[in-house]
């Protein structure tokens, strides 16, 4: 009894009680897919995760990626991951190649956020905008939901959710995922840079995505390039939207700090810095993308002149 | 050693272990917006909240408020908040005036539920139906996500989610949000009362909202007024639906306790008390609002006669 | 003091600290309904659950069941419940008969998963595919949200969510739900078995459901029956789709291990084993159900010949 006393003295116990909640890392998994939420495929993934560790908190990034649209999935990761705490685990399943020889990987970005995903270009925006520091190829023969050996069409549930759960709960370390892969070997699609060209007369970039609900047209032109080009608040610029390099629409728009300021301007259209610090076009209380039928992606570009 | 022993004696430790889970208040945030869930704007808000405190449980009220429709957002708060535990924090972002000089506030209702929202009418239904006891104006210069100083178009993420997280986690007290504001100074839209008029011959009210999925037409006429007017279960009344004060549709409907009872009645239409204790019209297994093209809001009223 | 010491000695305390997290069962509720997520009906249910116990983790199976479609709700339970841990509580509310004399029940399946639901056929797929071991009829007079005595149109919130919360938090035991009911007395719809017939020349079954987002057509033909019939990987079979017993479409399709393998085949159509281990038809990167207008349910059947 004396011996036990000396081992488990109250002071140590007290410190233990204080320290345990501090060292137990918050376990957050963010799910994304093109599965939609009209059936229960996403729920099956979540139940697999909670089967690994019921304490994991699960968020949905979105499940309404257009089926098979890897580009859109890649962008939606970039839209929220910069706000995630280090250690957060994203599980992204836009996987038209399920069952092919495409790799399954876990990547770690420069901020310490993890991504469990098929290697099919899904990491392109994270790589370009955040940077990827390390990649491991998932050893699918070992790391899969027990009992799923004969399942070949739902790796989201049987491999990605399961591995995401193992990682988030720290039941395996990142190094135990599988063999290392050089980040430069990841599949990717080209994302051109915005630039100032033509003797500094043109600021050009890509229509990177839409802010769907409001129809705002988001470009890839960052704030510092806008400043370098010399566009000042309240000044009006000419913005040309091109489809496959051909002029599609042309607007003369004021550069405003927020939508509210557009009320005073004719038509209510404006350009502004969006929530990711990039130039965007909007129609106040309207839907510019829909009313002007503007798309997004590599074939849609913009040119701005003063 | 003796000294330490006396401070941390096992009895106190035991009580501590018992008490800690009891005093640690449950932290629930309920999010609402017009952002939709096809992109990751809502996820960015959630990650900001979990960045403040990863133990907060986050629910979605709805993110499918029609873009910019403050009235709808105001109603959806009222539809669920009466069922929330005191201390619950709602974060509501239907914010067409983002970047204008509209205020950002936190209101506390009569039951002790908090609302973080732009001051644009969003609190109208809560004020009328639940009552608001205290309001504080958010000091946006201090209380915003670190690093968001140059962000002017996504206060949902940079201010409302962040302040909601601070409040729910009790990292700031309500009194630390900012200066006090008289609740009567809040922006609001008029919500007329239901009433009995015309020598007690007419019971009139507003078509307050639709029960969207089923097309039920919900009025603002409360149960006690229905009883006072003298409508009895299974009795048939005449209900006239008016648009801008002009007769739009006229029905003779039985007042039934539930949908199931309508089976025995011709056409399957009925009036009943809805889940918030107010009079509503329905078509059994149909969609009354859609098939009869009935709207809702201040321009849609009802008159009931026996 | 000596007495207290001997009761609360540090060793026991230490063991308590270790054991408490192990014995406190994870509390997971999975919600399903036909309410949609455009209003806050689902949120009201969740707040009622958290009012019973704020530590319960709530998942959504789906809320986009077509209004009143019990068959679809029944299938969506079966799509995820086999992946739930024993003790998980499903609350399913597709309830066109709310307010009628239909029963409210809690069923326990063969794996120890619970279902709180109106007794209207919602349990048909779980019963057939997983098996139900015990049923209790909810005593609605006792087990309902306090204050909901006069509410007759939203049992999802007032009875099912509340009872689900009580069960998940173990505030009541399953035996305290109400009187026992023989599982064979549950309402159900007929789900025919797949079979090999006509002197082993035809493998026939039902179009059980669609994999909505991708338009895949899922049958009820299990893998072992496919093997028994002798269909081998990469072999081509004739599949006839019948509507009300009449030939509707006829395809010659390869039986492939996954979608990826279809690239090499003309047209990209294929049959494969789906994520629940049953035969399915797909069009690679297309939507077979939509483009060929194929439905699902008891009136849609398939016949396969080699």
Coordinates of C-alpha atoms in Angstrom, one line a residue, chain A residues 13-14 17, chain B residues 10-23, chain C residues 12-14 16-18 20:
Chain A
X13 CA -3.2 12.9 -10.3
X14 CA -4.2 16.5 -10.2
X17 CA -6.5 15.8 -14.8
Chain B
X10 CA -8.3 12.8 -2.6
X11 CA -11.7 13.8 -1.5
X12 CA -11.5 17.2 -3.2
X13 CA -10.1 15.5 -6.3
X14 CA -13.0 13.1 -6.4
X15 CA -15.5 16.0 -6.1
X16 CA -13.7 17.9 -8.8
X17 CA -14.0 14.9 -11.2
X18 CA -17.7 14.7 -10.4
X19 CA -18.4 18.4 -10.8
X20 CA -16.3 19.4 -13.8
X21 CA -18.7 17.7 -16.4
X22 CA -21.7 19.3 -14.7
X23 CA -20.5 22.9 -14.7
Chain C
X12 CA -9.1 3.8 -7.1
X13 CA -9.3 7.3 -8.3
X14 CA -6.7 6.7 -10.9
X16 CA -11.8 5.6 -12.2
X17 CA -10.2 8.2 -14.5
X18 CA -9.0 5.6 -16.8
X20 CA -14.8 6.5 -17.2

